[in-house]
Amino acid sequence: MFQALDNLFILCYTLLGKMTISAAWYHDFERYILSDIISEKSMHRENYMNALREDIVDTITTHLTPMAQRYGYSDIPLETNVKWRPMVLVIGNYSSGKSSLINEFLGAKIQDTGQAPTDDSFTVLTYDDSVPETEGIQVVEQRDGKSLLNDPEYPFSTLRKHGQRFAAHFQLKRINSPFLKNLAIIDTPGMLDSISEMDRGYDYQEVLGDLAQKAGLVLVLFDAHKAGTVREAYKSIRETLTAHTSEDRIIFVLNRIDECTTFNDLLRVYGTLCWNLSQITGRKDIPMIRMTYSSNASTINKNPATQPPFLPLLENQREDLKQTILKTPLRRLDHLATYLEIHGERLAHYIEALQAFALEFQSFRIKKMVIGLLISLLGGGLIAFTLMMLAGMADPTILLSVGGIGAGLIMTLWLAFFQKKLEQKFRITRLEDLDTLTPITDQTRKDSWGAIRDLVYQHLKNNKGDYTLYELKLDRFDIRQVNENGTQKIREALSEFRSMSKDDLEEWEKNSVVREAYKKEKKKKKEMAEAELLTDTIRHLY
């Protein structure tokens, strides 16, 4: 029996040794081999994502922007807000730990931190690989707001309207942190409550709204000491963010939870924040609140014995928040597709409204011109009849000539005065009843009309009609084709992308290289043909 136990022990020991060796071998395999495979797959996925993003932006640039600018839907190209890298906007009360959390993500102290408000600037943090990471994470280049607002490489030209005071509080830092390789972070000034401190010299809420519209993710930070909201935070959450971005892009974060001494203290703070958010948002359901803290700024590093016992249980939330931020580029594709769909639908609705008004206006104009023509003919006949009765003229040629001249004068007077007055009155009356211009059949149409109504009103009020009814019909047809076919293909490509294996991505990469080479060759031949045609033309001229 003891011999059997000894044999069993030896067998188990041998197997355990082999398992240990296998585990060590697998660890090395995972470290050196799998990491290369994963890195290669990530590269293919990144290339595919960039290609999809370029296709979506190209669709917006080619099909939506020309119509949007022509018909007054937008003064700037629609692709301006989406052509750059994905952005994460970080907002919150002063001293809520925004800069400390960003520094931890970046792996170095890039932003100034402190208990009092330390930074009054909007800071764009983006990637720069000109300095290797081995030399330390650092600011490679820093640019001021004025040059940044006028650089076409960046999507911030629309912020020039906020003036010089804003430009003085706007900057960009290029950093060699790998965290920023596929995204950019925008750090914002802390929100204030004091009336005297609220006068920043520019409209803070408008700037926040413009940046939120460009961002793929918005982090709203609160800290454990101020679980309530200050006045600017209340207005930002209640009005600004809801008007400029969708709820699925907003994440609420309770920061500095390491400063809660007990679990009951944390529950009390969390409950207070939930109550405040329910009052601000006006929703019965409480939005999800992630909890985190910055380990670099934490007092735990100074005295590990003071670590709250609940803190290790919340490490998964810290990692979840980090991964959520890193997944912004992937969600960016969905946001771009949604951006294309929303503006495609709104632009189609916008053109439909202009077309409906143009049809009504054309019908009204024709009716009034017919009435003017009848009045002028009647007036010309009356002049000829009066001349015949009073002057005794019987020559039909003279009577017709005089009657025709009279009718022409009346018609000219009608067109120059009465017709314009009637058209102006029609325009004013129709604008007062603008909501009946297009049918509102469902909530989607209602939301679309709510977004474009003021644009339609201003466009029609300013009498901008330098286009024909035929052009409106043609452009409306084109935009509907984009909405029905283009967006569907993009959604199919996104769905296919999520299920693609490494081999599929490699195959796509090969085909992509072939396609790019073909495009370049085709472009080169076209340029050569155009050059030869120009040379032949010049030769024939001289």
Coordinates of C-alpha atoms in Angstrom, one line a residue, residues 145-418:
G145 CA -4.2 78.8 -29.1
K146 CA -3.9 81.3 -31.9
S147 CA -1.7 79.1 -34.1
L148 CA -3.8 76.0 -33.2
L149 CA -7.1 77.7 -34.2
N150 CA -5.7 78.7 -37.6
D151 CA -4.0 75.3 -38.5
P152 CA -6.1 73.3 -41.0
E153 CA -4.6 70.1 -39.7
Y154 CA -6.7 70.4 -36.6
P155 CA -10.6 70.6 -36.3
F156 CA -10.6 73.7 -34.1
S157 CA -11.1 76.4 -36.7
T158 CA -14.8 76.7 -35.7
L159 CA -13.7 77.9 -32.2
R160 CA -12.3 81.1 -33.6
K161 CA -15.7 82.7 -33.1
H162 CA -15.1 82.7 -29.3
G163 CA -12.5 85.5 -29.6
Q164 CA -9.0 86.4 -28.5
R165 CA -9.7 85.8 -24.8
F166 CA -10.5 82.2 -25.5
A167 CA -7.5 81.8 -27.8
A168 CA -5.3 82.9 -24.9
H169 CA -6.7 80.1 -22.8
F170 CA -6.4 77.3 -25.5
Q171 CA -3.3 75.3 -26.1
L172 CA -1.9 72.0 -27.5
K173 CA 0.7 69.6 -26.1
R174 CA 2.3 66.9 -28.1
I175 CA 3.4 64.0 -25.9
N176 CA 5.2 60.7 -26.6
S177 CA 2.9 58.7 -24.3
P178 CA 1.7 55.4 -25.9
F179 CA -1.7 56.0 -24.3
L180 CA -2.3 58.8 -26.8
K181 CA -1.3 56.8 -29.9
N182 CA -4.9 56.5 -31.3
L183 CA -6.7 59.3 -29.5
A184 CA -6.4 62.8 -28.0
I185 CA -7.5 64.0 -24.6
I186 CA -8.9 67.5 -23.9
D187 CA -8.3 68.8 -20.3
T188 CA -10.6 71.6 -19.3
P189 CA -10.7 74.4 -16.7
G190 CA -12.4 73.4 -13.5
M191 CA -16.1 74.5 -13.2
L192 CA -16.8 77.3 -10.7
D193 CA -19.6 78.4 -8.6
S194 CA -18.7 82.0 -7.7
I195 CA -20.4 84.7 -9.8
S196 CA -17.2 86.8 -9.9
E197 CA -15.1 83.8 -11.1
M198 CA -17.6 82.9 -13.7
D199 CA -16.7 85.8 -15.9
R200 CA -14.0 84.2 -17.9
G201 CA -14.0 86.6 -20.8
Y202 CA -15.6 84.1 -23.2
D203 CA -18.7 81.9 -23.1
Y204 CA -17.5 78.8 -21.3
Q205 CA -20.7 76.8 -22.0
E206 CA -20.5 77.5 -25.7
V207 CA -16.9 76.4 -25.9
L208 CA -17.8 73.3 -23.9
G209 CA -20.7 72.5 -26.3
D210 CA -18.5 72.9 -29.4
L211 CA -15.8 70.5 -28.0
A212 CA -18.4 68.0 -26.8
Q213 CA -19.8 67.9 -30.3
K214 CA -16.4 66.9 -31.6
A215 CA -15.6 64.4 -28.8
G216 CA -16.2 60.7 -29.0
L217 CA -16.3 60.4 -25.2
V218 CA -17.1 62.9 -22.4
L219 CA -15.9 62.2 -18.9
V220 CA -17.7 64.2 -16.2
L221 CA -15.7 64.0 -13.0
F222 CA -16.8 64.6 -9.4
D223 CA -14.7 64.1 -6.3
A224 CA -15.5 62.6 -2.9
H225 CA -15.4 66.0 -1.1
K226 CA -17.8 67.7 -3.5
A227 CA -20.3 65.1 -4.5
G228 CA -22.7 68.0 -5.2
T229 CA -22.5 70.1 -8.3
V230 CA -21.5 73.7 -8.7
R231 CA -23.4 76.1 -10.9
E232 CA -21.4 75.6 -14.1
A233 CA -21.5 71.8 -13.7
Y234 CA -25.3 72.0 -13.3
K235 CA -25.7 74.0 -16.5
S236 CA -23.2 71.9 -18.4
I237 CA -25.0 68.6 -17.6
R238 CA -28.5 69.9 -17.8
E239 CA -28.3 72.0 -20.9
T240 CA -24.9 72.1 -22.8
L241 CA -24.1 68.4 -23.0
T242 CA -27.6 67.2 -23.8
A243 CA -27.8 69.7 -26.6
H244 CA -24.5 68.9 -28.2
T245 CA -23.9 65.2 -27.7
S246 CA -25.7 61.9 -27.1
E247 CA -26.1 60.3 -23.7
D248 CA -24.2 57.2 -24.6
R249 CA -21.0 59.3 -25.0
I250 CA -21.2 60.7 -21.5
I251 CA -19.6 58.8 -18.6
F252 CA -20.0 60.0 -14.9
V253 CA -16.9 59.3 -12.7
L254 CA -16.6 59.6 -9.0
N255 CA -12.9 60.4 -8.5
R256 CA -10.7 60.5 -5.4
I257 CA -12.5 57.7 -3.7
D258 CA -9.3 56.8 -1.8
E259 CA -10.0 59.8 0.4
C260 CA -13.2 58.1 1.8
T261 CA -12.0 56.5 5.1
T262 CA -14.7 53.9 5.4
F263 CA -17.0 51.9 3.2
N264 CA -20.0 53.7 4.8
D265 CA -18.4 57.0 3.9
L266 CA -18.1 55.9 0.3
L267 CA -21.7 54.8 0.2
R268 CA -22.8 58.1 1.6
V269 CA -20.8 60.1 -1.0
Y270 CA -22.1 57.8 -3.8
G271 CA -25.7 58.1 -2.7
T272 CA -25.4 61.9 -2.6
L273 CA -24.0 62.0 -6.1
C274 CA -26.7 59.7 -7.4
W275 CA -29.4 62.0 -5.9
N276 CA -27.8 65.1 -7.3
L277 CA -27.5 63.6 -10.8
S278 CA -31.1 62.5 -10.7
Q279 CA -32.2 66.0 -10.0
I280 CA -29.9 67.5 -12.7
T281 CA -30.7 65.1 -15.5
G282 CA -34.4 65.0 -14.6
R283 CA -34.4 61.2 -15.3
K284 CA -36.0 58.6 -13.0
D285 CA -33.2 56.1 -13.8
I286 CA -29.8 57.0 -12.3
P287 CA -26.9 56.9 -14.8
M288 CA -24.1 54.5 -14.1
I289 CA -21.3 56.1 -12.1
R290 CA -17.7 54.7 -12.3
M291 CA -15.5 55.0 -9.3
T292 CA -11.7 55.6 -9.5
Y293 CA -8.7 57.4 -8.0
S294 CA -5.2 58.4 -9.1
S295 CA -2.7 56.2 -7.4
N296 CA 0.1 58.7 -8.1
A297 CA -1.7 61.5 -6.3
S298 CA -3.1 59.2 -3.6
T299 CA -2.1 59.5 0.1
I300 CA -1.8 55.7 0.1
N301 CA 1.7 56.0 -1.5
K302 CA 2.8 58.1 1.4
N303 CA 1.3 55.8 4.1
P304 CA 0.1 52.4 2.7
A305 CA -1.3 51.5 6.2
T306 CA -4.1 54.1 5.7
Q307 CA -5.5 52.3 2.6
P308 CA -9.2 51.9 2.9
P309 CA -10.2 48.2 3.0
F310 CA -12.7 48.5 0.2
L311 CA -10.2 50.0 -2.3
P312 CA -8.8 46.7 -3.8
L313 CA -12.4 45.7 -4.6
L314 CA -12.8 48.7 -6.9
E315 CA -9.6 48.1 -9.0
N316 CA -11.8 46.5 -11.7
Q317 CA -13.6 49.8 -12.1
R318 CA -10.4 51.7 -12.6
E319 CA -9.3 49.3 -15.3
D320 CA -12.7 49.4 -16.8
L321 CA -12.6 53.1 -17.1
K322 CA -9.2 53.0 -18.7
Q323 CA -10.3 50.4 -21.2
T324 CA -13.4 52.4 -22.0
I325 CA -11.2 55.4 -22.9
L326 CA -8.9 53.2 -25.0
K327 CA -11.8 51.8 -26.9
T328 CA -12.8 55.3 -28.1
P329 CA -11.3 54.8 -31.5
L330 CA -13.4 51.7 -32.1
R331 CA -16.6 53.4 -30.9
R332 CA -15.5 56.4 -33.1
L333 CA -16.4 54.4 -36.2
D334 CA -19.9 53.9 -34.9
H335 CA -20.1 57.6 -34.1
L336 CA -18.9 58.5 -37.5
A337 CA -21.5 56.3 -39.1
T338 CA -24.1 57.8 -36.9
Y339 CA -22.8 61.3 -37.7
L340 CA -23.2 60.5 -41.4
E341 CA -26.7 59.1 -40.9
I342 CA -27.9 61.9 -38.7
H343 CA -26.7 64.7 -41.0
G344 CA -27.7 62.8 -44.1
E345 CA -31.3 62.5 -42.8
R346 CA -31.4 66.1 -41.5
L347 CA -29.9 67.5 -44.8
A348 CA -32.5 65.5 -46.8
H349 CA -35.3 66.9 -44.5
Y350 CA -33.8 70.3 -44.9
I351 CA -33.8 70.2 -48.7
E352 CA -37.3 68.7 -48.6
A353 CA -38.5 71.7 -46.6
L354 CA -36.8 74.1 -49.1
Q355 CA -38.4 72.2 -52.0
A356 CA -41.8 72.3 -50.4
F357 CA -41.5 76.0 -49.9
A358 CA -40.2 76.5 -53.4
L359 CA -43.2 74.5 -54.8
E360 CA -45.7 76.6 -52.8
F361 CA -44.0 79.8 -53.7
Q362 CA -43.8 78.9 -57.4
S363 CA -47.5 78.0 -57.4
F364 CA -48.4 81.3 -55.6
R365 CA -46.2 83.3 -58.0
I366 CA -47.8 81.8 -61.1
K367 CA -51.3 82.4 -59.8
K368 CA -50.6 86.0 -59.0
M369 CA -48.9 86.6 -62.3
V370 CA -51.9 85.1 -64.1
I371 CA -54.1 87.5 -62.1
G372 CA -51.8 90.4 -63.0
L373 CA -51.9 89.3 -66.7
L374 CA -55.8 89.2 -66.6
I375 CA -55.9 92.6 -64.9
S376 CA -53.4 94.1 -67.5
L377 CA -55.4 92.7 -70.4
L378 CA -58.6 94.0 -68.9
G379 CA -57.0 97.4 -68.3
G380 CA -55.6 97.5 -71.9
G381 CA -59.1 96.6 -73.3
L382 CA -60.7 99.3 -71.1
I383 CA -58.2 101.9 -72.3
A384 CA -58.9 101.0 -75.9
F385 CA -62.7 101.1 -75.3
T386 CA -62.5 104.4 -73.6
L387 CA -60.3 105.9 -76.4
M388 CA -62.8 104.6 -79.0
M389 CA -65.8 106.0 -77.1
L390 CA -64.4 109.4 -76.2
A391 CA -62.1 110.1 -79.1
G392 CA -64.2 108.4 -81.7
M393 CA -61.3 106.3 -83.0
A394 CA -62.3 103.4 -85.2
D395 CA -58.9 102.3 -86.5
P396 CA -58.4 98.8 -85.0
T397 CA -54.6 99.0 -85.4
I398 CA -54.3 102.1 -83.3
L399 CA -56.8 100.8 -80.8
L400 CA -54.8 97.5 -80.4
S401 CA -51.5 99.4 -80.2
V402 CA -52.8 101.7 -77.5
G403 CA -54.5 98.9 -75.7
G404 CA -51.3 96.8 -75.8
I405 CA -49.2 99.6 -74.5
G406 CA -51.6 100.2 -71.7
A407 CA -51.7 96.5 -70.8
G408 CA -47.9 96.4 -70.9
L409 CA -47.6 99.3 -68.5
I410 CA -50.2 97.8 -66.1
M411 CA -48.3 94.5 -66.2
T412 CA -45.0 96.2 -65.6
L413 CA -46.5 98.1 -62.7
W414 CA -48.0 94.9 -61.3
L415 CA -44.7 93.0 -61.5
A416 CA -42.6 95.9 -60.0
F417 CA -44.9 96.7 -57.1
F418 CA -48.0 94.5 -56.5

